[in-house]
Amino acid sequence: KLGILSVAVLVVVLLWLLRVAYRRPGDLDQQINEEWFRSINYTGIMTIVSPDDDPELFYADEALKNIIYVLPGLEPYQYENEIDWEVGGKSNTWYLYFQSLRVVGYLADAAEVSGNVCYVEKAAEIIESWYDFHHDNRTPPPYAWSDHATAERVRNVTHFLRAYSSLEDVHLPDSFFEKVYTMLRQHGTWLLDEKNYKPYNHGMMASIALTQIALTFPELDHDGLWEETGISRIRERIEADLSEENVHLEHSTSYHLVFLNLVLEVQEYLDTQGVALFEPGDRTVEEMEEYVAYMVKPDHHLPMIGDTSDSIVTQHYDDPGVIYSLSGGEEGVRPPSNSMVYPDAGVAILRDEWKAGDNFTKTSYLMFQSGFHSTYHKHADDLGFVLYSHGEDIFVGPGVYAYD
């Protein structure tokens, strides 16, 4: 009898633990509804889309007409009544941003800029369509649950919630918000799972998303494990993905900027939450920015090393050397050296001198690399170099081709 009683007690305890781990909205002390989501503090949340990404609200207005732009430069997708989440014939990049719900970010941004409720209503329609198709779907379409798409989807949906909460003249049914709550819980559980955490910049993106869910919706993070794991992994990626000189080790000049921007973004966000990302006096960010000053060519283009497109650097950074480099010597402070060598990263950047004004581009620049730390976004280009002189590219790299 004691044996049967022990088994019965064990079963009850296991059922209780499962209920805690997988409790549904109705199991919480408070009811999950519109009012609950409006009560959340969305201050400082990290979004994917900003007003600069769609200044004329073109992508948002197209979405109102059932035309989805997953990313500028990629073909739009038009539907009539229902979104086909298994649409075929697209590139890997297209599927990634389709499943990430980038369009929801465009719509949320448009709602915040214009105050027009039609944008959040359309965003809610798309979110619910995604949820209804993917929830409990055991054969999801490509990229639906990739680390990059999942991480970005969290931030786009959270952006929608902030936009919705800022508008008083819109009301959606509580059934919709129960789906959003379940969706966020499902995403947090997926991101927490160690097997979905990858040791490169996608791992950084996923950890940032997990941290944002935990800090924005602490009711979902029952024991603080999501927050603790997310922040720990962010610090882990910073430690592992940067050289001793704080150069990004995926051997792509473009991805150095991607990673730097992620670090700056999450540092600012954690500051709003009262969490310090770095110890006092840490120079990780400063050294990453200092590298940018030397890395950018005199014509302000990125050298096409690894998966890097031919693009002009337009971001603003605080380092005075970067300001000098990107302003053509009109602002900031001239970097202290003409050339720099980064032994641990395997990079050397040489230029004959720093000029200013109209003469800034009339200099010679060479970037040489010989380092192998990761296959992510790296090309088979050890001992390769790019050479620029007096406004002309002499030797160039091929840059990024495609991710298919």
PDB file of N, CA, C and O in Angstrom, residues 162-236:
ATOM      1  N   ARG A 162       3.857  47.247 -28.513  1.00  0.00           N
ATOM      2  CA  ARG A 162       4.116  48.628 -28.079  1.00  0.00           C
ATOM      3  C   ARG A 162       3.280  49.618 -28.876  1.00  0.00           C
ATOM      4  O   ARG A 162       2.692  50.554 -28.311  1.00  0.00           O
ATOM      5  N   ALA A 163       3.231  49.401 -30.198  1.00  0.00           N
ATOM      6  CA  ALA A 163       2.439  50.298 -31.044  1.00  0.00           C
ATOM      7  C   ALA A 163       0.967  50.227 -30.673  1.00  0.00           C
ATOM      8  O   ALA A 163       0.279  51.257 -30.565  1.00  0.00           O
ATOM      9  N   TYR A 164       0.460  49.021 -30.474  1.00  0.00           N
ATOM     10  CA  TYR A 164      -0.951  48.837 -30.116  1.00  0.00           C
ATOM     11  C   TYR A 164      -1.270  49.548 -28.803  1.00  0.00           C
ATOM     12  O   TYR A 164      -2.294  50.239 -28.683  1.00  0.00           O
ATOM     13  N   SER A 165      -0.392  49.395 -27.824  1.00  0.00           N
ATOM     14  CA  SER A 165      -0.646  49.975 -26.505  1.00  0.00           C
ATOM     15  C   SER A 165      -0.610  51.491 -26.521  1.00  0.00           C
ATOM     16  O   SER A 165      -1.157  52.134 -25.622  1.00  0.00           O
ATOM     17  N   SER A 166       0.020  52.070 -27.547  1.00  0.00           N
ATOM     18  CA  SER A 166       0.096  53.537 -27.640  1.00  0.00           C
ATOM     19  C   SER A 166      -1.151  54.149 -28.258  1.00  0.00           C
ATOM     20  O   SER A 166      -1.325  55.378 -28.225  1.00  0.00           O
ATOM     21  N   LEU A 167      -2.022  53.303 -28.819  1.00  0.00           N
ATOM     22  CA  LEU A 167      -3.227  53.793 -29.497  1.00  0.00           C
ATOM     23  C   LEU A 167      -4.455  53.447 -28.663  1.00  0.00           C
ATOM     24  O   LEU A 167      -4.665  52.292 -28.300  1.00  0.00           O
ATOM     25  N   GLU A 168      -5.271  54.432 -28.385  1.00  0.00           N
ATOM     26  CA  GLU A 168      -6.451  54.205 -27.549  1.00  0.00           C
ATOM     27  C   GLU A 168      -7.692  53.831 -28.348  1.00  0.00           C
ATOM     28  O   GLU A 168      -8.636  53.265 -27.790  1.00  0.00           O
ATOM     29  N   ASP A 169      -7.693  54.132 -29.636  1.00  0.00           N
ATOM     30  CA  ASP A 169      -8.909  53.954 -30.443  1.00  0.00           C
ATOM     31  C   ASP A 169      -8.943  52.627 -31.181  1.00  0.00           C
ATOM     32  O   ASP A 169      -9.561  52.516 -32.237  1.00  0.00           O
ATOM     33  N   VAL A 170      -8.307  51.617 -30.653  1.00  0.00           N
ATOM     34  CA  VAL A 170      -8.329  50.302 -31.285  1.00  0.00           C
ATOM     35  C   VAL A 170      -8.494  49.257 -30.194  1.00  0.00           C
ATOM     36  O   VAL A 170      -7.898  49.346 -29.120  1.00  0.00           O
ATOM     37  N   HIS A 171      -9.328  48.267 -30.475  1.00  0.00           N
ATOM     38  CA  HIS A 171      -9.585  47.210 -29.498  1.00  0.00           C
ATOM     39  C   HIS A 171      -9.734  45.891 -30.230  1.00  0.00           C
ATOM     40  O   HIS A 171     -10.583  45.746 -31.117  1.00  0.00           O
ATOM     41  N   LEU A 172      -8.900  44.941 -29.865  1.00  0.00           N
ATOM     42  CA  LEU A 172      -8.948  43.596 -30.433  1.00  0.00           C
ATOM     43  C   LEU A 172      -9.459  42.622 -29.383  1.00  0.00           C
ATOM     44  O   LEU A 172      -9.313  42.863 -28.182  1.00  0.00           O
ATOM     45  N   PRO A 173     -10.031  41.510 -29.795  1.00  0.00           N
ATOM     46  CA  PRO A 173     -10.614  40.562 -28.833  1.00  0.00           C
ATOM     47  C   PRO A 173      -9.556  39.911 -27.943  1.00  0.00           C
ATOM     48  O   PRO A 173      -8.405  39.729 -28.345  1.00  0.00           O
ATOM     49  N   ASP A 174      -9.970  39.549 -26.740  1.00  0.00           N
ATOM     50  CA  ASP A 174      -9.045  38.906 -25.810  1.00  0.00           C
ATOM     51  C   ASP A 174      -8.519  37.584 -26.355  1.00  0.00           C
ATOM     52  O   ASP A 174      -7.398  37.164 -26.016  1.00  0.00           O
ATOM     53  N   SER A 175      -9.293  36.932 -27.207  1.00  0.00           N
ATOM     54  CA  SER A 175      -8.846  35.666 -27.786  1.00  0.00           C
ATOM     55  C   SER A 175      -7.567  35.854 -28.600  1.00  0.00           C
ATOM     56  O   SER A 175      -6.691  34.978 -28.632  1.00  0.00           O
ATOM     57  N   PHE A 176      -7.447  37.014 -29.250  1.00  0.00           N
ATOM     58  CA  PHE A 176      -6.229  37.310 -29.994  1.00  0.00           C
ATOM     59  C   PHE A 176      -5.045  37.438 -29.050  1.00  0.00           C
ATOM     60  O   PHE A 176      -3.964  36.899 -29.299  1.00  0.00           O
ATOM     61  N   PHE A 177      -5.222  38.121 -27.928  1.00  0.00           N
ATOM     62  CA  PHE A 177      -4.118  38.342 -27.005  1.00  0.00           C
ATOM     63  C   PHE A 177      -3.719  37.062 -26.286  1.00  0.00           C
ATOM     64  O   PHE A 177      -2.558  36.890 -25.907  1.00  0.00           O
ATOM     65  N   GLU A 178      -4.639  36.143 -26.108  1.00  0.00           N
ATOM     66  CA  GLU A 178      -4.279  34.837 -25.564  1.00  0.00           C
ATOM     67  C   GLU A 178      -3.369  34.093 -26.541  1.00  0.00           C
ATOM     68  O   GLU A 178      -2.422  33.418 -26.136  1.00  0.00           O
ATOM     69  N   LYS A 179      -3.645  34.252 -27.834  1.00  0.00           N
ATOM     70  CA  LYS A 179      -2.773  33.636 -28.838  1.00  0.00           C
ATOM     71  C   LYS A 179      -1.385  34.269 -28.817  1.00  0.00           C
ATOM     72  O   LYS A 179      -0.372  33.574 -28.915  1.00  0.00           O
ATOM     73  N   VAL A 180      -1.318  35.585 -28.681  1.00  0.00           N
ATOM     74  CA  VAL A 180      -0.028  36.270 -28.632  1.00  0.00           C
ATOM     75  C   VAL A 180       0.763  35.826 -27.414  1.00  0.00           C
ATOM     76  O   VAL A 180       1.980  35.570 -27.497  1.00  0.00           O
ATOM     77  N   TYR A 181       0.086  35.709 -26.275  1.00  0.00           N
ATOM     78  CA  TYR A 181       0.750  35.250 -25.064  1.00  0.00           C
ATOM     79  C   TYR A 181       1.314  33.841 -25.254  1.00  0.00           C
ATOM     80  O   TYR A 181       2.474  33.565 -24.925  1.00  0.00           O
ATOM     81  N   THR A 182       0.495  32.953 -25.805  1.00  0.00           N
ATOM     82  CA  THR A 182       0.942  31.586 -26.056  1.00  0.00           C
ATOM     83  C   THR A 182       2.107  31.567 -27.044  1.00  0.00           C
ATOM     84  O   THR A 182       3.069  30.802 -26.897  1.00  0.00           O
ATOM     85  N   MET A 183       2.039  32.430 -28.042  1.00  0.00           N
ATOM     86  CA  MET A 183       3.097  32.533 -29.044  1.00  0.00           C
ATOM     87  C   MET A 183       4.412  32.974 -28.405  1.00  0.00           C
ATOM     88  O   MET A 183       5.481  32.406 -28.675  1.00  0.00           O
ATOM     89  N   LEU A 184       4.355  33.981 -27.532  1.00  0.00           N
ATOM     90  CA  LEU A 184       5.558  34.457 -26.857  1.00  0.00           C
ATOM     91  C   LEU A 184       6.139  33.383 -25.944  1.00  0.00           C
ATOM     92  O   LEU A 184       7.361  33.196 -25.885  1.00  0.00           O
ATOM     93  N   ARG A 185       5.272  32.674 -25.248  1.00  0.00           N
ATOM     94  CA  ARG A 185       5.752  31.601 -24.379  1.00  0.00           C
ATOM     95  C   ARG A 185       6.411  30.493 -25.198  1.00  0.00           C
ATOM     96  O   ARG A 185       7.467  29.976 -24.832  1.00  0.00           O
ATOM     97  N   GLN A 186       5.812  30.159 -26.330  1.00  0.00           N
ATOM     98  CA  GLN A 186       6.378  29.139 -27.206  1.00  0.00           C
ATOM     99  C   GLN A 186       7.734  29.578 -27.743  1.00  0.00           C
ATOM    100  O   GLN A 186       8.680  28.796 -27.801  1.00  0.00           O
ATOM    101  N   HIS A 187       7.846  30.849 -28.112  1.00  0.00           N
ATOM    102  CA  HIS A 187       9.111  31.357 -28.633  1.00  0.00           C
ATOM    103  C   HIS A 187      10.194  31.379 -27.558  1.00  0.00           C
ATOM    104  O   HIS A 187      11.347  31.027 -27.814  1.00  0.00           O
ATOM    105  N   GLY A 188       9.831  31.798 -26.349  1.00  0.00           N
ATOM    106  CA  GLY A 188      10.807  31.804 -25.265  1.00  0.00           C
ATOM    107  C   GLY A 188      11.307  30.416 -24.946  1.00  0.00           C
ATOM    108  O   GLY A 188      12.516  30.202 -24.730  1.00  0.00           O
ATOM    109  N   THR A 189      10.399  29.435 -24.931  1.00  0.00           N
ATOM    110  CA  THR A 189      10.791  28.050 -24.666  1.00  0.00           C
ATOM    111  C   THR A 189      11.721  27.540 -25.753  1.00  0.00           C
ATOM    112  O   THR A 189      12.722  26.857 -25.471  1.00  0.00           O
ATOM    113  N   TRP A 190      11.410  27.871 -27.006  1.00  0.00           N
ATOM    114  CA  TRP A 190      12.256  27.435 -28.138  1.00  0.00           C
ATOM    115  C   TRP A 190      13.636  28.078 -28.043  1.00  0.00           C
ATOM    116  O   TRP A 190      14.664  27.411 -28.232  1.00  0.00           O
ATOM    117  N   LEU A 191      13.694  29.367 -27.752  1.00  0.00           N
ATOM    118  CA  LEU A 191      14.975  30.071 -27.678  1.00  0.00           C
ATOM    119  C   LEU A 191      15.812  29.602 -26.501  1.00  0.00           C
ATOM    120  O   LEU A 191      17.047  29.605 -26.567  1.00  0.00           O
ATOM    121  N   LEU A 192      15.163  29.205 -25.419  1.00  0.00           N
ATOM    122  CA  LEU A 192      15.886  28.716 -24.248  1.00  0.00           C
ATOM    123  C   LEU A 192      16.571  27.381 -24.520  1.00  0.00           C
ATOM    124  O   LEU A 192      17.656  27.112 -23.996  1.00  0.00           O
ATOM    125  N   ASP A 193      15.970  26.558 -25.350  1.00  0.00           N
ATOM    126  CA  ASP A 193      16.481  25.205 -25.621  1.00  0.00           C
ATOM    127  C   ASP A 193      17.902  25.274 -26.179  1.00  0.00           C
ATOM    128  O   ASP A 193      18.159  25.912 -27.190  1.00  0.00           O
ATOM    129  N   GLU A 194      18.814  24.590 -25.526  1.00  0.00           N
ATOM    130  CA  GLU A 194      20.237  24.643 -25.891  1.00  0.00           C
ATOM    131  C   GLU A 194      20.489  24.221 -27.329  1.00  0.00           C
ATOM    132  O   GLU A 194      21.387  24.747 -27.994  1.00  0.00           O
ATOM    133  N   LYS A 195      19.701  23.304 -27.840  1.00  0.00           N
ATOM    134  CA  LYS A 195      19.942  22.810 -29.194  1.00  0.00           C
ATOM    135  C   LYS A 195      19.609  23.856 -30.262  1.00  0.00           C
ATOM    136  O   LYS A 195      20.032  23.721 -31.417  1.00  0.00           O
ATOM    137  N   ASN A 196      18.880  24.881 -29.893  1.00  0.00           N
ATOM    138  CA  ASN A 196      18.537  25.944 -30.843  1.00  0.00           C
ATOM    139  C   ASN A 196      19.470  27.150 -30.746  1.00  0.00           C
ATOM    140  O   ASN A 196      19.286  28.124 -31.465  1.00  0.00           O
ATOM    141  N   TYR A 197      20.443  27.059 -29.865  1.00  0.00           N
ATOM    142  CA  TYR A 197      21.396  28.160 -29.655  1.00  0.00           C
ATOM    143  C   TYR A 197      22.664  27.877 -30.449  1.00  0.00           C
ATOM    144  O   TYR A 197      23.320  26.857 -30.248  1.00  0.00           O
ATOM    145  N   LYS A 198      23.007  28.773 -31.379  1.00  0.00           N
ATOM    146  CA  LYS A 198      24.146  28.556 -32.280  1.00  0.00           C
ATOM    147  C   LYS A 198      25.314  29.478 -31.909  1.00  0.00           C
ATOM    148  O   LYS A 198      25.114  30.630 -31.550  1.00  0.00           O
ATOM    149  N   PRO A 199      26.558  28.970 -32.054  1.00  0.00           N
ATOM    150  CA  PRO A 199      27.740  29.722 -31.600  1.00  0.00           C
ATOM    151  C   PRO A 199      28.255  30.730 -32.620  1.00  0.00           C
ATOM    152  O   PRO A 199      29.416  30.677 -33.030  1.00  0.00           O
ATOM    153  N   TYR A 200      27.415  31.652 -33.033  1.00  0.00           N
ATOM    154  CA  TYR A 200      27.878  32.753 -33.895  1.00  0.00           C
ATOM    155  C   TYR A 200      26.847  33.871 -33.800  1.00  0.00           C
ATOM    156  O   TYR A 200      26.089  33.917 -32.822  1.00  0.00           O
ATOM    157  N   ASN A 201      26.831  34.811 -34.763  1.00  0.00           N
ATOM    158  CA  ASN A 201      25.997  35.996 -34.572  1.00  0.00           C
ATOM    159  C   ASN A 201      24.506  35.679 -34.441  1.00  0.00           C
ATOM    160  O   ASN A 201      23.774  36.422 -33.806  1.00  0.00           O
ATOM    161  N   HIS A 202      24.047  34.558 -35.017  1.00  0.00           N
ATOM    162  CA  HIS A 202      22.645  34.178 -34.838  1.00  0.00           C
ATOM    163  C   HIS A 202      22.359  33.830 -33.380  1.00  0.00           C
ATOM    164  O   HIS A 202      21.258  34.075 -32.881  1.00  0.00           O
ATOM    165  N   GLY A 203      23.338  33.245 -32.703  1.00  0.00           N
ATOM    166  CA  GLY A 203      23.188  32.976 -31.276  1.00  0.00           C
ATOM    167  C   GLY A 203      23.036  34.261 -30.487  1.00  0.00           C
ATOM    168  O   GLY A 203      22.296  34.321 -29.496  1.00  0.00           O
ATOM    169  N   MET A 204      23.734  35.308 -30.923  1.00  0.00           N
ATOM    170  CA  MET A 204      23.601  36.621 -30.288  1.00  0.00           C
ATOM    171  C   MET A 204      22.183  37.158 -30.484  1.00  0.00           C
ATOM    172  O   MET A 204      21.541  37.632 -29.543  1.00  0.00           O
ATOM    173  N   MET A 205      21.668  37.068 -31.723  1.00  0.00           N
ATOM    174  CA  MET A 205      20.317  37.537 -32.009  1.00  0.00           C
ATOM    175  C   MET A 205      19.284  36.790 -31.162  1.00  0.00           C
ATOM    176  O   MET A 205      18.368  37.394 -30.594  1.00  0.00           O
ATOM    177  N   ALA A 206      19.440  35.480 -31.087  1.00  0.00           N
ATOM    178  CA  ALA A 206      18.494  34.658 -30.333  1.00  0.00           C
ATOM    179  C   ALA A 206      18.547  34.986 -28.842  1.00  0.00           C
ATOM    180  O   ALA A 206      17.513  35.040 -28.161  1.00  0.00           O
ATOM    181  N   SER A 207      19.741  35.219 -28.321  1.00  0.00           N
ATOM    182  CA  SER A 207      19.891  35.530 -26.894  1.00  0.00           C
ATOM    183  C   SER A 207      19.283  36.890 -26.570  1.00  0.00           C
ATOM    184  O   SER A 207      18.703  37.079 -25.492  1.00  0.00           O
ATOM    185  N   ILE A 208      19.433  37.845 -27.482  1.00  0.00           N
ATOM    186  CA  ILE A 208      18.820  39.157 -27.291  1.00  0.00           C
ATOM    187  C   ILE A 208      17.301  39.026 -27.247  1.00  0.00           C
ATOM    188  O   ILE A 208      16.624  39.628 -26.399  1.00  0.00           O
ATOM    189  N   ALA A 209      16.736  38.227 -28.154  1.00  0.00           N
ATOM    190  CA  ALA A 209      15.280  38.040 -28.175  1.00  0.00           C
ATOM    191  C   ALA A 209      14.788  37.361 -26.895  1.00  0.00           C
ATOM    192  O   ALA A 209      13.763  37.760 -26.324  1.00  0.00           O
ATOM    193  N   LEU A 210      15.511  36.343 -26.440  1.00  0.00           N
ATOM    194  CA  LEU A 210      15.129  35.649 -25.205  1.00  0.00           C
ATOM    195  C   LEU A 210      15.157  36.612 -24.025  1.00  0.00           C
ATOM    196  O   LEU A 210      14.242  36.629 -23.192  1.00  0.00           O
ATOM    197  N   THR A 211      16.181  37.453 -23.974  1.00  0.00           N
ATOM    198  CA  THR A 211      16.301  38.424 -22.888  1.00  0.00           C
ATOM    199  C   THR A 211      15.156  39.429 -22.930  1.00  0.00           C
ATOM    200  O   THR A 211      14.599  39.802 -21.878  1.00  0.00           O
ATOM    201  N   GLN A 212      14.792  39.863 -24.134  1.00  0.00           N
ATOM    202  CA  GLN A 212      13.711  40.845 -24.241  1.00  0.00           C
ATOM    203  C   GLN A 212      12.377  40.261 -23.794  1.00  0.00           C
ATOM    204  O   GLN A 212      11.597  40.947 -23.115  1.00  0.00           O
ATOM    205  N   ILE A 213      12.096  39.012 -24.139  1.00  0.00           N
ATOM    206  CA  ILE A 213      10.854  38.392 -23.658  1.00  0.00           C
ATOM    207  C   ILE A 213      10.867  38.336 -22.134  1.00  0.00           C
ATOM    208  O   ILE A 213       9.887  38.683 -21.470  1.00  0.00           O
ATOM    209  N   ALA A 214      11.994  37.893 -21.568  1.00  0.00           N
ATOM    210  CA  ALA A 214      12.076  37.710 -20.119  1.00  0.00           C
ATOM    211  C   ALA A 214      11.892  39.014 -19.362  1.00  0.00           C
ATOM    212  O   ALA A 214      11.194  39.054 -18.335  1.00  0.00           O
ATOM    213  N   LEU A 215      12.513  40.084 -19.851  1.00  0.00           N
ATOM    214  CA  LEU A 215      12.450  41.357 -19.132  1.00  0.00           C
ATOM    215  C   LEU A 215      11.149  42.114 -19.388  1.00  0.00           C
ATOM    216  O   LEU A 215      10.685  42.863 -18.521  1.00  0.00           O
ATOM    217  N   THR A 216      10.562  41.927 -20.566  1.00  0.00           N
ATOM    218  CA  THR A 216       9.307  42.624 -20.878  1.00  0.00           C
ATOM    219  C   THR A 216       8.105  41.901 -20.273  1.00  0.00           C
ATOM    220  O   THR A 216       7.147  42.541 -19.823  1.00  0.00           O
ATOM    221  N   PHE A 217       8.165  40.575 -20.252  1.00  0.00           N
ATOM    222  CA  PHE A 217       7.055  39.770 -19.739  1.00  0.00           C
ATOM    223  C   PHE A 217       7.569  38.828 -18.654  1.00  0.00           C
ATOM    224  O   PHE A 217       7.671  37.607 -18.865  1.00  0.00           O
ATOM    225  N   PRO A 218       7.922  39.353 -17.494  1.00  0.00           N
ATOM    226  CA  PRO A 218       8.500  38.492 -16.443  1.00  0.00           C
ATOM    227  C   PRO A 218       7.566  37.378 -15.993  1.00  0.00           C
ATOM    228  O   PRO A 218       8.031  36.363 -15.455  1.00  0.00           O
ATOM    229  N   GLU A 219       6.263  37.534 -16.229  1.00  0.00           N
ATOM    230  CA  GLU A 219       5.331  36.456 -15.862  1.00  0.00           C
ATOM    231  C   GLU A 219       5.612  35.179 -16.649  1.00  0.00           C
ATOM    232  O   GLU A 219       5.277  34.078 -16.197  1.00  0.00           O
ATOM    233  N   LEU A 220       6.207  35.330 -17.839  1.00  0.00           N
ATOM    234  CA  LEU A 220       6.543  34.157 -18.636  1.00  0.00           C
ATOM    235  C   LEU A 220       7.800  33.470 -18.127  1.00  0.00           C
ATOM    236  O   LEU A 220       7.999  32.267 -18.326  1.00  0.00           O
ATOM    237  N   ASP A 221       8.673  34.230 -17.494  1.00  0.00           N
ATOM    238  CA  ASP A 221       9.956  33.715 -17.010  1.00  0.00           C
ATOM    239  C   ASP A 221       9.780  33.326 -15.547  1.00  0.00           C
ATOM    240  O   ASP A 221      10.159  34.054 -14.636  1.00  0.00           O
ATOM    241  N   HIS A 222       9.228  32.124 -15.327  1.00  0.00           N
ATOM    242  CA  HIS A 222       8.747  31.733 -14.009  1.00  0.00           C
ATOM    243  C   HIS A 222       9.813  31.818 -12.917  1.00  0.00           C
ATOM    244  O   HIS A 222       9.546  32.250 -11.810  1.00  0.00           O
ATOM    245  N   ASP A 223      11.027  31.400 -13.217  1.00  0.00           N
ATOM    246  CA  ASP A 223      12.068  31.347 -12.189  1.00  0.00           C
ATOM    247  C   ASP A 223      13.290  32.186 -12.544  1.00  0.00           C
ATOM    248  O   ASP A 223      14.348  32.022 -11.941  1.00  0.00           O
ATOM    249  N   GLY A 224      13.149  33.086 -13.517  1.00  0.00           N
ATOM    250  CA  GLY A 224      14.269  33.930 -13.901  1.00  0.00           C
ATOM    251  C   GLY A 224      15.272  33.254 -14.808  1.00  0.00           C
ATOM    252  O   GLY A 224      16.306  33.853 -15.147  1.00  0.00           O
ATOM    253  N   LEU A 225      14.983  32.019 -15.233  1.00  0.00           N
ATOM    254  CA  LEU A 225      15.944  31.275 -16.042  1.00  0.00           C
ATOM    255  C   LEU A 225      16.126  31.888 -17.424  1.00  0.00           C
ATOM    256  O   LEU A 225      17.238  31.886 -17.962  1.00  0.00           O
ATOM    257  N   TRP A 226      15.050  32.406 -18.013  1.00  0.00           N
ATOM    258  CA  TRP A 226      15.163  33.001 -19.351  1.00  0.00           C
ATOM    259  C   TRP A 226      16.082  34.217 -19.324  1.00  0.00           C
ATOM    260  O   TRP A 226      16.961  34.360 -20.174  1.00  0.00           O
ATOM    261  N   GLU A 227      15.864  35.096 -18.343  1.00  0.00           N
ATOM    262  CA  GLU A 227      16.707  36.297 -18.236  1.00  0.00           C
ATOM    263  C   GLU A 227      18.159  35.906 -17.971  1.00  0.00           C
ATOM    264  O   GLU A 227      19.081  36.413 -18.623  1.00  0.00           O
ATOM    265  N   GLU A 228      18.360  35.030 -17.025  1.00  0.00           N
ATOM    266  CA  GLU A 228      19.724  34.622 -16.674  1.00  0.00           C
ATOM    267  C   GLU A 228      20.440  33.983 -17.860  1.00  0.00           C
ATOM    268  O   GLU A 228      21.594  34.305 -18.163  1.00  0.00           O
ATOM    269  N   THR A 229      19.734  33.104 -18.570  1.00  0.00           N
ATOM    270  CA  THR A 229      20.344  32.416 -19.712  1.00  0.00           C
ATOM    271  C   THR A 229      20.600  33.376 -20.860  1.00  0.00           C
ATOM    272  O   THR A 229      21.658  33.339 -21.495  1.00  0.00           O
ATOM    273  N   GLY A 230      19.634  34.237 -21.154  1.00  0.00           N
ATOM    274  CA  GLY A 230      19.787  35.182 -22.258  1.00  0.00           C
ATOM    275  C   GLY A 230      20.986  36.093 -22.061  1.00  0.00           C
ATOM    276  O   GLY A 230      21.829  36.243 -22.959  1.00  0.00           O
ATOM    277  N   ILE A 231      21.109  36.715 -20.890  1.00  0.00           N
ATOM    278  CA  ILE A 231      22.219  37.635 -20.633  1.00  0.00           C
ATOM    279  C   ILE A 231      23.540  36.894 -20.593  1.00  0.00           C
ATOM    280  O   ILE A 231      24.561  37.370 -21.101  1.00  0.00           O
ATOM    281  N   SER A 232      23.532  35.700 -20.009  1.00  0.00           N
ATOM    282  CA  SER A 232      24.759  34.902 -19.972  1.00  0.00           C
ATOM    283  C   SER A 232      25.247  34.552 -21.379  1.00  0.00           C
ATOM    284  O   SER A 232      26.455  34.625 -21.679  1.00  0.00           O
ATOM    285  N   ARG A 233      24.322  34.191 -22.255  1.00  0.00           N
ATOM    286  CA  ARG A 233      24.710  33.844 -23.627  1.00  0.00           C
ATOM    287  C   ARG A 233      25.173  35.075 -24.402  1.00  0.00           C
ATOM    288  O   ARG A 233      26.080  34.965 -25.238  1.00  0.00           O
ATOM    289  N   ILE A 234      24.565  36.223 -24.159  1.00  0.00           N
ATOM    290  CA  ILE A 234      25.026  37.459 -24.807  1.00  0.00           C
ATOM    291  C   ILE A 234      26.485  37.711 -24.453  1.00  0.00           C
ATOM    292  O   ILE A 234      27.327  37.975 -25.323  1.00  0.00           O
ATOM    293  N   ARG A 235      26.808  37.612 -23.169  1.00  0.00           N
ATOM    294  CA  ARG A 235      28.196  37.819 -22.732  1.00  0.00           C
ATOM    295  C   ARG A 235      29.116  36.733 -23.301  1.00  0.00           C
ATOM    296  O   ARG A 235      30.268  36.998 -23.662  1.00  0.00           O
ATOM    297  N   GLU A 236      28.603  35.538 -23.394  1.00  0.00           N
ATOM    298  CA  GLU A 236      29.393  34.436 -23.962  1.00  0.00           C
ATOM    299  C   GLU A 236      29.748  34.699 -25.416  1.00  0.00           C
ATOM    300  O   GLU A 236      30.875  34.473 -25.851  1.00  0.00           O
TER     301      GLU A 236
END
